[in-house]
PDB file of C-alpha atoms in Angstrom:
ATOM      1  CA  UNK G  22      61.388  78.918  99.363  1.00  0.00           C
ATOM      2  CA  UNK G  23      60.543  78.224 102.743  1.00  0.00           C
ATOM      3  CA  UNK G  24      57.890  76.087 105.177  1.00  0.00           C
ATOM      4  CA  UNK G  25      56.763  78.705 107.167  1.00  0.00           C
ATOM      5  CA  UNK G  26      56.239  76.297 110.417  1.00  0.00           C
ATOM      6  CA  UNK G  27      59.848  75.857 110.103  1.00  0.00           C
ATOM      7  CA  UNK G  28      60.471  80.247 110.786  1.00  0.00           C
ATOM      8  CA  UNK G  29      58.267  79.522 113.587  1.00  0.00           C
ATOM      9  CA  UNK G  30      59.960  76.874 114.746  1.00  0.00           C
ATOM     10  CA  UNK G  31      63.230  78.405 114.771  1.00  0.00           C
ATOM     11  CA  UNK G  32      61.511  81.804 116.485  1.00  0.00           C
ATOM     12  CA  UNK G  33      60.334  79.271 119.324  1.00  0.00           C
ATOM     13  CA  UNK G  34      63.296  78.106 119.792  1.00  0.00           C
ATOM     14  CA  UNK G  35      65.345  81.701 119.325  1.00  0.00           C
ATOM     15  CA  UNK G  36      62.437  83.021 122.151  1.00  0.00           C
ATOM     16  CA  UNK G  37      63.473  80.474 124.502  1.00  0.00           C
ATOM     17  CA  UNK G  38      67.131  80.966 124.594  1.00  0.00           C
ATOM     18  CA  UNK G  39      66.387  84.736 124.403  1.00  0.00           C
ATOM     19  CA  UNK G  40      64.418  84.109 127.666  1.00  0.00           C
ATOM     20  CA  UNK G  41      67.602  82.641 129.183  1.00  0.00           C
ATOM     21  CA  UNK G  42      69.589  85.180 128.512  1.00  0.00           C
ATOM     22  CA  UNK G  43      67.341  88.349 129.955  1.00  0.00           C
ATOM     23  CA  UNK G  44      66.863  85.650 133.269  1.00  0.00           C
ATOM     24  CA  UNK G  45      70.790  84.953 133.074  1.00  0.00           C
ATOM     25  CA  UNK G  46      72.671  87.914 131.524  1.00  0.00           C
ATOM     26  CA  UNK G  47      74.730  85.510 129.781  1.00  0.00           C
ATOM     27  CA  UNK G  48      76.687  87.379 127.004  1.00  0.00           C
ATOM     28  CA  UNK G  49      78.655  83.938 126.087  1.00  0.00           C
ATOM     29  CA  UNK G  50      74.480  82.386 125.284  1.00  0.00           C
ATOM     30  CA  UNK G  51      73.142  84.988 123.429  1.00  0.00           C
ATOM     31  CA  UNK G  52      76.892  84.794 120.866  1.00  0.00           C
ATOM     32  CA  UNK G  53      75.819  81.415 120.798  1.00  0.00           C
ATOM     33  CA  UNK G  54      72.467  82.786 119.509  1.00  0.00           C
ATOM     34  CA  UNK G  55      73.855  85.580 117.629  1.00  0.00           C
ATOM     35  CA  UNK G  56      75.897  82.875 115.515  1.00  0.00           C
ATOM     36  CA  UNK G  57      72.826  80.709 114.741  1.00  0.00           C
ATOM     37  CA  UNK G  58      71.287  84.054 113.374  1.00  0.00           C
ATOM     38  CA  UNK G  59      74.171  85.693 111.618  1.00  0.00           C
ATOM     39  CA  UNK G  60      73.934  81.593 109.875  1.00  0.00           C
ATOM     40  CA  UNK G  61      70.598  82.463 108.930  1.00  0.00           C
ATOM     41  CA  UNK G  62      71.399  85.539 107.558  1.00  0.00           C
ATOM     42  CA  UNK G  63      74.856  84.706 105.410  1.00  0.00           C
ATOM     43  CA  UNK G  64      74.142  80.663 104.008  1.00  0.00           C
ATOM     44  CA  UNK G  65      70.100  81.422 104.235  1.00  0.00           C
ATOM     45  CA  UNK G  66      67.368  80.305 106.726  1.00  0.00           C
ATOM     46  CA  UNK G  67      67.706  76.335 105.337  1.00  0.00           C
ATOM     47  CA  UNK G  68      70.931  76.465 107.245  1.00  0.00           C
ATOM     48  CA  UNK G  69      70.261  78.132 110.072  1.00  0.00           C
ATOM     49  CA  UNK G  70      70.884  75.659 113.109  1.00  0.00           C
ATOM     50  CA  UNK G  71      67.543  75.055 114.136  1.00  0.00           C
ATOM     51  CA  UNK G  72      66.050  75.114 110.976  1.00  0.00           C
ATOM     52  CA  UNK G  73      68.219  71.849 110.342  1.00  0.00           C
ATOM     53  CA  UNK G  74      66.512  70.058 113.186  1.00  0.00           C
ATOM     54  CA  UNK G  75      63.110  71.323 111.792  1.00  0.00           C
ATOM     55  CA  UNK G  76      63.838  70.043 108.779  1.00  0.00           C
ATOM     56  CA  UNK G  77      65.330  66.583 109.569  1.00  0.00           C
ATOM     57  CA  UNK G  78      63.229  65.596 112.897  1.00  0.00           C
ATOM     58  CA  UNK G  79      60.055  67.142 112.537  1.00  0.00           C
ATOM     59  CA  UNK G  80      59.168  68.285 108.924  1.00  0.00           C
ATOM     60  CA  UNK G  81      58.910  64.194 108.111  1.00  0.00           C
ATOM     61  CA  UNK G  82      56.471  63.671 110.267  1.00  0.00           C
ATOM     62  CA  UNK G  83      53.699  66.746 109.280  1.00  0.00           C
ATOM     63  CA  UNK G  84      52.322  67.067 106.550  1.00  0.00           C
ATOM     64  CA  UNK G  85      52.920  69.185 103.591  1.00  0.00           C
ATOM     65  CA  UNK G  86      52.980  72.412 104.111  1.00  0.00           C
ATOM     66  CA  UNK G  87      49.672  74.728 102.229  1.00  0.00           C
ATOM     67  CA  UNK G  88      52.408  77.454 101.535  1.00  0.00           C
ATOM     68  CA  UNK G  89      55.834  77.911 100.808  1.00  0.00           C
ATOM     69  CA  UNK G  90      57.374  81.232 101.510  1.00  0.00           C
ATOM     70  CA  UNK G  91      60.017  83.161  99.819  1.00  0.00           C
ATOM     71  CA  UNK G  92      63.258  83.214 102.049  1.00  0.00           C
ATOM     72  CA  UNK G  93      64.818  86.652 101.660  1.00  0.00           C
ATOM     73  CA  UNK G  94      62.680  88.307 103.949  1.00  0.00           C
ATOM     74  CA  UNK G  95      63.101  85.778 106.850  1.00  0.00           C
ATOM     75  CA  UNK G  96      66.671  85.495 106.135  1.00  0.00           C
ATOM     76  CA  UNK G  97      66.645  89.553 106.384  1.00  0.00           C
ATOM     77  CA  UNK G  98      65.344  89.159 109.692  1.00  0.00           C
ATOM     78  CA  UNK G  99      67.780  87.215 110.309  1.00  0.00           C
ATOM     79  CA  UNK G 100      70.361  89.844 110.051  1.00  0.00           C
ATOM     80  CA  UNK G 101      68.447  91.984 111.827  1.00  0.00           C
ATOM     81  CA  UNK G 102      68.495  89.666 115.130  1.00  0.00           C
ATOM     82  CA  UNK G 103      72.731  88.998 114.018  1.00  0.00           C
ATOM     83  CA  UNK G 104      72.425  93.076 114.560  1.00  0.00           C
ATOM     84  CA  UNK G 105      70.471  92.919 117.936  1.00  0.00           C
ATOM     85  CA  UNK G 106      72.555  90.157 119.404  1.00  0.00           C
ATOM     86  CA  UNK G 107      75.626  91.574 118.508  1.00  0.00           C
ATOM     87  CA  UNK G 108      75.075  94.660 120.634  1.00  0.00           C
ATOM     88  CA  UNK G 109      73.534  92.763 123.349  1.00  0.00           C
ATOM     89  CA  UNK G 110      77.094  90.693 123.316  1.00  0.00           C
ATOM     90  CA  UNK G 111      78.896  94.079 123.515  1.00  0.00           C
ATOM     91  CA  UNK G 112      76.563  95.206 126.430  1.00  0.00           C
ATOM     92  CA  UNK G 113      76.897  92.137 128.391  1.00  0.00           C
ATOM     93  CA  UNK G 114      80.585  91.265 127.517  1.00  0.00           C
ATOM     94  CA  UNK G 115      81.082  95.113 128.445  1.00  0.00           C
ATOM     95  CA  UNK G 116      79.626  95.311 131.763  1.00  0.00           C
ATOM     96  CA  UNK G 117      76.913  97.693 130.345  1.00  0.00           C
ATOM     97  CA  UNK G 118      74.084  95.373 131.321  1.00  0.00           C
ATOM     98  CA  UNK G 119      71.155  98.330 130.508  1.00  0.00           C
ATOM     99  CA  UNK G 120      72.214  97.933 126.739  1.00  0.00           C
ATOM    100  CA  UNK G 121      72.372  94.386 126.928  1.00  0.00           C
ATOM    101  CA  UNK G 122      69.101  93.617 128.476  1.00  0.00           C
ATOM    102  CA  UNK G 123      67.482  96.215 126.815  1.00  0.00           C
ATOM    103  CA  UNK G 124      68.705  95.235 122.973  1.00  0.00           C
ATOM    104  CA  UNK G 125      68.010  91.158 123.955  1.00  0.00           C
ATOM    105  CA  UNK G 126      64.509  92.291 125.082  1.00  0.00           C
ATOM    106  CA  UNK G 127      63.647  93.946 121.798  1.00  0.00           C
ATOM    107  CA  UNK G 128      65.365  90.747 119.775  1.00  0.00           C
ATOM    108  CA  UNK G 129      63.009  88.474 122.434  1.00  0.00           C
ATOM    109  CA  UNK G 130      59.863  90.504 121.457  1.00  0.00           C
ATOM    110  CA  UNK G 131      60.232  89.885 117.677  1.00  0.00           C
ATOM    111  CA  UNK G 132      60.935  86.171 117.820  1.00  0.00           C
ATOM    112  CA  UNK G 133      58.461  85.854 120.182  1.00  0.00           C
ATOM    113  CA  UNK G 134      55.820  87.625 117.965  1.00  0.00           C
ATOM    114  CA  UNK G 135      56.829  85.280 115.614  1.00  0.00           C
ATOM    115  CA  UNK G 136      56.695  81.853 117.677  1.00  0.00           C
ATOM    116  CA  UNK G 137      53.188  82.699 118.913  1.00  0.00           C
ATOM    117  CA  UNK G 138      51.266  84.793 116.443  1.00  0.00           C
ATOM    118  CA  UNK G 139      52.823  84.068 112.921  1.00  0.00           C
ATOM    119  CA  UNK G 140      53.944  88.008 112.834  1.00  0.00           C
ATOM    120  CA  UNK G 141      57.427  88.040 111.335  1.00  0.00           C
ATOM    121  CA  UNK G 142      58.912  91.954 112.525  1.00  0.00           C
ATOM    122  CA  UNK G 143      61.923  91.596 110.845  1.00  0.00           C
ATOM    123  CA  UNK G 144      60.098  90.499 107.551  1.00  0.00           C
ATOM    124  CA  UNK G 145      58.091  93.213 107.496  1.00  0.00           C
ATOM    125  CA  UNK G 146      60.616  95.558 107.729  1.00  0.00           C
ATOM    126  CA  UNK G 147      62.506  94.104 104.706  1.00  0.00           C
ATOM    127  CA  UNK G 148      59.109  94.535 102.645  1.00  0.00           C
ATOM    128  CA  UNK G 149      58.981  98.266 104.025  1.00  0.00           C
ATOM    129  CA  UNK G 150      62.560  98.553 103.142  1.00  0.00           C
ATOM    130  CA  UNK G 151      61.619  96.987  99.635  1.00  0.00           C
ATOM    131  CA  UNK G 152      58.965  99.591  98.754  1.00  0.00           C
ATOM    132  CA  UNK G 153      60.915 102.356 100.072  1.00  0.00           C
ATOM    133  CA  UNK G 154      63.974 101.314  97.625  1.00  0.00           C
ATOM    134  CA  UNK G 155      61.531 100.643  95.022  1.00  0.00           C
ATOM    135  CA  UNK G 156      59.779 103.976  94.889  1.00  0.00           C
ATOM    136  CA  UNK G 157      62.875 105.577  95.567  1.00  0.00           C
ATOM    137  CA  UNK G 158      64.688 104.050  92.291  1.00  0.00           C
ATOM    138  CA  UNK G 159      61.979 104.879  90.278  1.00  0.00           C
ATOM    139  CA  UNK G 160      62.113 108.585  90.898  1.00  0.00           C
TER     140      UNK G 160
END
């Protein structure tokens, strides 16, 4: 279980450096932000880089949070920005700067969906992936 103003938190901060990227075309920034997500995604959202500073520097000081939420869905999101940034590194690292501004946009959209209005893209899509598997296993 996680605080969900720490998967904001970590979206702000993934938006910002995504912003840096499309205004830089830095392929070596965004494999420094494809590492903090593929983090996320293999030892779980608790250990996700910025989720450690969350949790040590500015969970102490708010209180409580009304909700916990379960991790698997933000850590498959996750994954799914690992996915994005890891073709956006190819693009950039490549020369093929189309691909690479185009994947880093759609990764900058989602975490910035996240950051500002609570809507978690990548979560979503692990609950539609969910059902799908769901229905499908039960014939």
């Amino acid at each position: 279980m996680v605080d969900p103003r720490g998967m904001r938190f970590t979206a702000a901060v993934s938006t910002v450096v995504l912003a840096i990227v499309l205004l830089t075309g830095s392929g070596w920034l965004l494999l420094g932000q494809t590492v903090v997500f593929a983090i996320g995604a293999a030892a779980g959202v608790r250990y996700a880089p910025y989720a450690l500073v969350f949790r040590r520097l500015i969970r102490p000081r708010l209180a409580p949070p009304a909700v916990m939420e379960d991790a698997a869905a933000p850590r498959f999101a996750q994954l799914v920005g690992g996915v994005f940034g890891v073709v956006g590194v190819i693009g950039f690292l490549s020369g093929v700067w189309a691909l690479g501004l185009v994947v880093t946009a759609l990764a900058f959209v989602a975490a910035f969906l996240n950051a500002a209005f609570e809507f978690c893209l990548g979560c979503h899509m692990y609950v539609f992936f969910r059902s799908v598997s769901v229905k499908g296993a039960r014939g």
